[in-house]
Coordinates of N, CA and C and ligand atoms in Angstrom, one line a residue:
X67 N 54.2 122.1 30.9 CA 53.4 122.6 32.1 C 54.0 122.1 33.4
X68 N 53.6 122.7 34.5 CA 54.1 122.3 35.8 C 53.4 121.0 36.3
X69 N 52.3 120.7 35.7 CA 51.5 119.6 36.2 C 52.2 118.3 36.0
X70 N 52.7 118.1 34.8 CA 53.4 116.9 34.4 C 54.4 116.5 35.4
X71 N 55.5 117.3 35.6 CA 56.5 116.9 36.6 C 56.0 116.7 38.0
X72 N 55.0 117.5 38.4 CA 54.4 117.3 39.8 C 53.8 116.0 40.0
X73 N 53.2 115.5 38.9 CA 52.5 114.2 39.0 C 53.4 113.1 39.1
X74 N 54.6 113.2 38.5 CA 55.6 112.2 38.6 C 56.4 112.2 39.9
X75 N 56.2 113.3 40.6 CA 57.1 113.6 41.8 C 57.1 112.4 42.8
X76 N 58.2 112.0 43.2 CA 58.3 111.0 44.2 C 59.2 111.4 45.3
X77 N 58.8 111.5 46.6 CA 59.6 111.7 47.7 C 59.7 110.4 48.5
X78 N 60.9 109.9 48.6 CA 61.0 108.5 49.2 C 61.0 108.6 50.8
X79 N 60.7 107.5 51.4 CA 60.7 107.5 52.9 C 62.1 107.9 53.4
X80 N 63.1 107.5 52.7 CA 64.5 107.9 53.1 C 64.7 109.4 53.1
X81 N 64.1 110.0 52.1 CA 64.2 111.5 52.0 C 63.4 112.2 53.2
X82 N 62.3 111.6 53.6 CA 61.6 112.1 54.7 C 62.4 112.0 56.0
X83 N 63.0 110.8 56.2 CA 63.8 110.6 57.4 C 65.0 111.6 57.4
X84 N 65.6 111.8 56.3 CA 66.7 112.7 56.1 C 66.2 114.1 56.5
X85 N 65.0 114.5 56.1 CA 64.5 115.9 56.4 C 64.5 116.0 57.9
X86 N 64.0 115.0 58.6 CA 63.9 115.1 60.1 C 65.2 115.1 60.7
X87 N 66.2 114.3 60.2 CA 67.5 114.2 60.8 C 68.3 115.5 60.6
X88 N 68.0 116.2 59.5 CA 68.8 117.5 59.2 C 68.0 118.7 59.7
X89 N 66.8 118.5 60.3 CA 66.0 119.6 60.7 C 65.4 120.4 59.6
X90 N 65.3 119.8 58.5 CA 64.7 120.5 57.3 C 63.2 120.3 57.3
X91 N 62.5 120.8 58.4 CA 61.1 120.5 58.6 C 60.3 121.8 58.6
X92 N 60.4 122.6 57.6 CA 59.6 123.8 57.4 C 58.1 123.5 57.4
X93 N 57.7 122.3 57.2 CA 56.3 122.0 57.2 C 55.7 121.9 58.6
X94 N 56.6 121.8 59.7 CA 56.1 121.7 61.0 C 55.7 123.1 61.5
X95 N 54.5 123.2 62.2 CA 54.1 124.5 62.7 C 54.0 124.5 64.2
X96 N 54.5 125.5 64.8 CA 54.4 125.6 66.3 C 53.1 126.0 66.8
X97 N 52.3 126.7 65.9 CA 51.0 127.1 66.3 C 49.9 126.2 65.8
X98 N 48.9 126.0 66.6 CA 47.8 125.2 66.2 C 47.1 125.7 64.9
X99 N 46.6 124.8 64.1 CA 46.1 125.3 62.8 C 44.8 126.1 63.1
X100 N 44.7 127.3 62.5 CA 43.5 128.1 62.8 C 42.2 127.5 62.4
X101 N 42.2 126.7 61.3 CA 40.9 126.1 60.8 C 40.5 125.0 61.8
X102 N 41.4 124.3 62.4 CA 41.0 123.3 63.3 C 40.3 123.9 64.6
X103 N 40.9 125.0 65.0 CA 40.4 125.7 66.2 C 39.0 126.3 65.8
X104 N 38.9 126.8 64.6 CA 37.6 127.5 64.2 C 36.5 126.5 64.1
X105 N 36.8 125.3 63.5 CA 35.8 124.3 63.2 C 35.8 123.1 64.1
X106 N 36.4 123.2 65.2 CA 36.5 122.0 66.1 C 35.1 121.5 66.4
X107 N 34.2 122.4 66.6 CA 32.8 122.0 67.0 C 32.2 121.1 65.9
X108 N 32.6 121.3 64.7 CA 32.0 120.5 63.6 C 32.6 119.1 63.7
X109 N 33.9 119.0 64.0 CA 34.6 117.7 64.1 C 34.0 117.0 65.3
X110 N 33.8 117.7 66.4 CA 33.4 117.0 67.7 C 31.9 116.7 67.6
X111 N 31.1 117.6 67.0 CA 29.7 117.5 66.9 C 29.0 117.1 68.2
X112 N 29.4 117.7 69.3 CA 28.8 117.5 70.6 C 29.3 116.3 71.3
X113 N 30.2 115.6 70.7 CA 30.7 114.3 71.3 C 32.0 114.6 72.2
X114 N 32.2 113.7 73.2 CA 33.4 113.8 73.9 C 34.1 112.5 73.9
X115 N 35.4 112.5 74.3 CA 36.2 111.3 74.3 C 36.3 110.6 73.0
X116 N 36.5 111.4 72.0 CA 36.7 110.8 70.6 C 38.0 110.2 70.4
X117 N 38.1 109.3 69.4 CA 39.3 108.7 69.0 C 39.7 109.3 67.6
X118 N 40.7 110.1 67.6 CA 41.0 110.9 66.4 C 42.3 110.5 65.7
X119 N 42.3 110.3 64.4 CA 43.4 109.8 63.6 C 44.2 110.9 63.0
X120 N 45.5 110.9 63.1 CA 46.4 111.8 62.5 C 47.3 111.1 61.5
X121 N 46.9 111.0 60.2 CA 47.8 110.3 59.2 C 49.0 111.2 59.0
X122 N 50.2 110.6 58.8 CA 51.4 111.3 58.6 C 51.6 112.5 59.6
X123 N 51.6 112.1 60.8 CA 51.4 113.1 61.9 C 52.6 114.0 62.2
X124 N 53.8 113.6 61.8 CA 55.0 114.4 62.2 C 54.9 114.6 63.7
X125 N 55.1 115.9 64.1 CA 55.0 116.2 65.6 C 54.0 117.2 65.8
X126 N 52.8 117.0 65.1 CA 51.8 118.0 65.1 C 51.3 118.4 66.5
X127 N 51.3 119.7 66.8 CA 51.0 120.2 68.1 C 49.5 120.0 68.5
X128 N 48.7 119.8 67.4 CA 47.3 119.6 67.7 C 47.0 118.3 68.4
X129 N 47.9 117.3 68.3 CA 47.7 116.0 69.0 C 47.7 116.2 70.5
X130 N 48.6 117.1 71.0 CA 48.6 117.3 72.4 C 47.4 118.1 72.8
X131 N 47.0 119.1 72.0 CA 45.8 119.9 72.3 C 44.6 119.1 72.5
X132 N 44.3 118.2 71.5 CA 43.1 117.3 71.5 C 43.2 116.3 72.7
X133 N 44.4 115.8 73.0 CA 44.6 114.8 74.1 C 44.3 115.5 75.4
X134 N 44.7 116.8 75.5 CA 44.5 117.5 76.8 C 43.0 117.8 77.0
X135 N 42.2 117.7 75.9 CA 40.7 117.9 76.0 C 40.0 116.6 76.3
X136 N 40.8 115.5 76.5 CA 40.2 114.3 76.8 C 39.9 113.3 75.7
X137 N 40.4 113.7 74.5 CA 40.2 112.8 73.4 C 41.4 111.9 73.3
X138 N 41.3 110.8 72.5 CA 42.5 110.0 72.3 C 42.9 110.1 70.9
X139 N 44.3 110.1 70.7 CA 44.9 110.5 69.5 C 45.7 109.3 69.0
X140 N 45.5 108.9 67.7 CA 46.3 107.9 67.1 C 47.0 108.5 65.9
X141 N 48.3 108.4 65.8 CA 49.0 108.9 64.6 C 49.9 107.9 64.0
X142 N 50.3 108.2 62.8 CA 51.3 107.3 62.1 C 52.3 108.2 61.4
X143 N 53.5 107.8 61.6 CA 54.6 108.6 61.1 C 55.8 107.7 60.8
X144 N 56.5 107.9 59.7 CA 57.7 107.1 59.4 C 58.9 107.4 60.3
X145 N 59.0 108.7 60.7 CA 60.2 109.1 61.4 C 60.1 109.0 62.9
X146 N 61.0 108.1 63.4 CA 61.0 107.9 64.8 C 61.5 109.2 65.6
X147 N 62.4 109.9 64.9 CA 62.9 111.1 65.5 C 61.7 112.1 65.7
X148 N 60.8 112.2 64.7 CA 59.6 113.1 64.8 C 58.8 112.7 66.1
X149 N 58.6 111.5 66.3 CA 57.8 111.0 67.4 C 58.5 111.3 68.8
X150 N 59.8 111.0 68.8 CA 60.5 111.3 70.0 C 60.5 112.7 70.3
X151 N 60.7 113.6 69.3 CA 60.7 115.0 69.5 C 59.3 115.5 70.0
X152 N 58.3 114.9 69.5 CA 56.9 115.2 69.9 C 56.8 115.0 71.5
X153 N 57.2 113.8 71.9 CA 57.0 113.6 73.4 C 57.9 114.4 74.2
X154 N 59.2 114.6 73.7 CA 60.1 115.4 74.6 C 59.8 116.9 74.6
X155 N 59.3 117.4 73.4 CA 59.0 118.8 73.4 C 57.8 119.2 74.2
X156 N 56.9 118.2 74.5 CA 55.8 118.4 75.3 C 56.0 117.9 76.7
X157 N 57.2 117.4 77.0 CA 57.5 116.8 78.3 C 56.5 115.7 78.7
X158 N 56.2 114.9 77.7 CA 55.3 113.8 78.0 C 56.0 112.5 78.1
X159 N 55.9 111.8 79.3 CA 56.5 110.5 79.4 C 55.9 109.5 78.4
X160 N 56.7 108.6 77.9 CA 56.1 107.6 76.9 C 56.9 106.3 77.0
X161 N 56.4 105.3 76.4 CA 57.2 104.1 76.3 C 57.0 103.6 74.8
X162 N 58.0 102.8 74.4 CA 57.9 102.3 73.0 C 57.9 100.8 73.0
X163 N 57.1 100.2 72.1 CA 57.0 98.8 72.0 C 57.0 98.4 70.5
X164 N 57.4 97.2 70.2 CA 57.3 96.7 68.8 C 55.8 96.4 68.6
X165 N 55.4 96.5 67.3 CA 54.1 96.1 66.9 C 54.3 94.8 66.1
X166 N 53.8 93.7 66.7 CA 54.1 92.4 66.1 C 53.6 92.2 64.7
X167 N 52.5 92.9 64.4 CA 51.9 92.7 63.1 C 52.6 93.4 62.0
X168 N 53.5 94.3 62.4 CA 54.2 95.2 61.4 C 55.7 94.9 61.5
X169 N 56.3 94.4 60.4 CA 57.7 94.2 60.5 C 58.5 95.5 60.7
X170 N 59.2 95.6 61.7 CA 60.0 96.8 62.0 C 59.1 97.9 62.6
X171 N 57.8 97.7 62.8 CA 56.9 98.8 63.3 C 57.0 98.9 64.8
X172 N 56.8 100.1 65.3 CA 56.8 100.4 66.7 C 55.7 101.3 67.1
X173 N 55.3 101.2 68.3 CA 54.3 102.1 68.8 C 54.9 102.9 69.9
X174 N 54.7 104.2 69.9 CA 55.1 105.1 70.9 C 53.9 105.6 71.6
X175 N 53.8 105.3 72.9 CA 52.6 105.6 73.6 C 52.8 106.4 74.9
X176 N 52.0 107.4 75.1 CA 52.1 108.2 76.3 C 51.8 107.4 77.5
X177 N 52.4 107.6 78.6 CA 52.1 106.7 79.7 C 50.7 107.0 80.2
X178 N 50.2 108.2 79.9 CA 48.8 108.4 80.3 C 47.8 107.7 79.4
X179 N 48.3 107.1 78.3 CA 47.6 106.2 77.5 C 46.7 106.8 76.4
X180 N 46.6 108.1 76.3 CA 45.7 108.7 75.3 C 46.4 109.2 74.0
X181 N 47.7 109.0 73.9 CA 48.3 109.3 72.6 C 49.1 108.1 72.2
X182 N 48.8 107.5 71.0 CA 49.4 106.3 70.5 C 49.9 106.6 69.1
X183 N 51.2 106.7 68.9 CA 51.8 107.0 67.6 C 52.5 105.8 67.0
X184 N 52.1 105.4 65.9 CA 52.7 104.3 65.2 C 53.9 104.8 64.4
X185 N 55.0 104.2 64.6 CA 56.2 104.5 63.7 C 56.3 103.4 62.6
X186 N 55.8 103.7 61.5 CA 55.8 102.8 60.3 C 55.2 103.6 59.2
X187 N 55.1 103.0 58.0 CA 54.5 103.6 56.9 C 53.0 103.5 57.0
X188 N 52.2 104.5 56.6 CA 50.8 104.4 56.6 C 50.3 103.2 55.8
X189 N 51.1 102.7 54.9 CA 50.6 101.6 54.0 C 50.8 100.3 54.8
X190 N 51.4 100.3 56.0 CA 51.6 99.1 56.8 C 50.4 99.0 57.8
X191 N 49.6 100.1 57.9 CA 48.6 100.0 58.9 C 47.3 99.5 58.3
X192 N 46.5 98.9 59.2 CA 45.1 98.5 58.7 C 44.2 98.6 59.9
X193 N 42.9 98.6 59.6 CA 42.0 98.8 60.8 C 42.0 97.6 61.7
X194 N 42.5 96.5 61.2 CA 42.6 95.3 62.1 C 43.7 95.6 63.2
X195 N 44.7 96.5 62.8 CA 45.7 96.8 63.8 C 45.3 98.0 64.6
X196 N 44.8 99.1 64.0 CA 44.5 100.3 64.7 C 43.1 100.5 65.2
X197 N 42.2 99.7 64.6 CA 40.8 99.9 65.0 C 40.1 101.1 64.2
X198 N 39.0 101.6 64.8 CA 38.3 102.6 64.0 C 38.4 103.9 64.7
X199 N 38.0 105.0 63.9 CA 38.2 106.4 64.5 C 36.9 107.1 64.3
X200 N 36.8 108.1 65.2 CA 35.6 109.0 65.1 C 35.9 110.3 64.3
X201 N 37.1 110.5 64.0 CA 37.5 111.7 63.3 C 38.9 111.6 62.7
X202 N 39.2 112.4 61.7 CA 40.5 112.4 61.1 C 41.0 113.9 60.9
X203 N 42.2 114.1 61.3 CA 42.8 115.5 61.0 C 43.9 115.3 60.1
X204 N 43.7 115.8 58.8 CA 44.8 115.7 57.8 C 45.3 117.1 57.6
X205 N 46.5 117.4 58.0 CA 47.1 118.7 57.6 C 48.5 118.3 57.1
X206 N 48.7 118.6 55.8 CA 50.0 118.3 55.2 C 50.2 116.8 55.0
X207 N 49.1 116.1 55.0 CA 49.3 114.6 54.9 C 49.1 114.1 53.5
X208 N 47.8 114.3 53.0 CA 47.6 113.8 51.7 C 48.5 114.5 50.6
X209 N 48.7 115.8 50.9 CA 49.6 116.5 49.9 C 51.0 116.0 50.0
X210 N 51.4 115.4 51.1 CA 52.8 114.8 51.2 C 52.9 113.4 50.6
X211 N 51.7 112.9 50.2 CA 51.7 111.5 49.6 C 52.1 111.7 48.1
X212 N 52.9 110.8 47.6 CA 53.2 110.9 46.2 C 52.0 110.7 45.4
X213 N 51.8 111.5 44.4 CA 50.5 111.4 43.6 C 50.2 109.9 43.2
X214 N 51.2 109.2 42.8 CA 50.9 107.8 42.4 C 50.4 106.9 43.6
X215 N 50.6 107.4 44.8 CA 50.2 106.6 46.0 C 49.0 107.1 46.7
X216 N 48.4 108.1 46.1 CA 47.3 108.8 46.8 C 46.1 107.9 47.0
X217 N 45.7 107.2 46.0 CA 44.5 106.3 46.1 C 44.8 105.3 47.2
X218 N 46.0 104.7 47.2 CA 46.4 103.7 48.2 C 46.3 104.3 49.6
X219 N 46.7 105.5 49.7 CA 46.7 106.2 51.1 C 45.3 106.4 51.5
X220 N 44.4 106.9 50.6 CA 43.0 107.1 50.9 C 42.4 105.8 51.3
X221 N 42.7 104.8 50.6 CA 42.1 103.5 51.0 C 42.4 103.1 52.4
X222 N 43.6 103.5 52.9 CA 44.0 103.1 54.3 C 43.1 103.9 55.3
X223 N 42.7 105.1 54.9 CA 42.0 106.0 55.8 C 40.5 105.7 55.8
X224 N 40.0 105.4 54.6 CA 38.5 105.3 54.5 C 38.0 103.9 55.1
Ligands
SAH484 N1 50.7 116.3 59.6 C1 52.0 116.9 60.1 C2 53.2 116.6 59.2 C3 53.0 116.8 57.7 S1 54.5 116.5 56.7 C4 51.8 118.3 60.5 O1 50.7 118.8 60.5 O2 52.8 118.9 60.9 C5 54.3 114.8 56.3 C6 54.9 113.9 57.3 O3 54.6 112.5 56.8 C7 56.4 113.9 57.5 O4 56.7 114.0 58.9 C8 56.9 112.6 56.9 O5 58.0 112.1 57.7 C9 55.7 111.7 57.0 N2 55.6 110.6 56.0 C10 55.9 110.6 54.7 N3 55.5 109.5 54.1 C11 54.9 108.7 55.1 C12 54.3 107.4 55.0 N4 54.3 106.7 53.9 N5 53.8 106.9 56.2 C13 53.9 107.6 57.4 N6 54.4 108.8 57.4 C14 55.0 109.4 56.3

């Protein structure tokens, strides 16, 4: 069956970095996800100025969209290239800083302050580093996590 091999499937961090370096990023979408647009009111539930988490964010265009609405966005992504592309493609000035709690970890932050993207593995983040969120947008995140790591990844988010 197909289920067996899928369950054993492992995509390494190096392979993800390689995909970004070679532009093999068919998973990236230039258009905002229609379901987020359709159900945004459910996520917001009448609230403004939310703090929204994007696990495995890539260069998701919805981050800019929500930030423009006055929310703040926190993402995590292993590929530095993805994060640099995000800021440059939206002409957003940013600065980068090391994250002392995470070995090799960096944060890329918009100078306006409302987009903070961590460059590290999601397994290196914890709420003591990133704090708490009012909402989470997962598109192509949990499915991109190796099946053997899914519980670990969910534990990071919950
Ligand atoms: N959510 C994004 C991208 C999904 S593709 C979107 O909507 O476009 C999955 C992304 O997760 C890739 O960019 C990959 O580089 C990143 N990634 C894979 N494993 C990761 C990990 N352990 N920690 C953080 N990012 C990871």
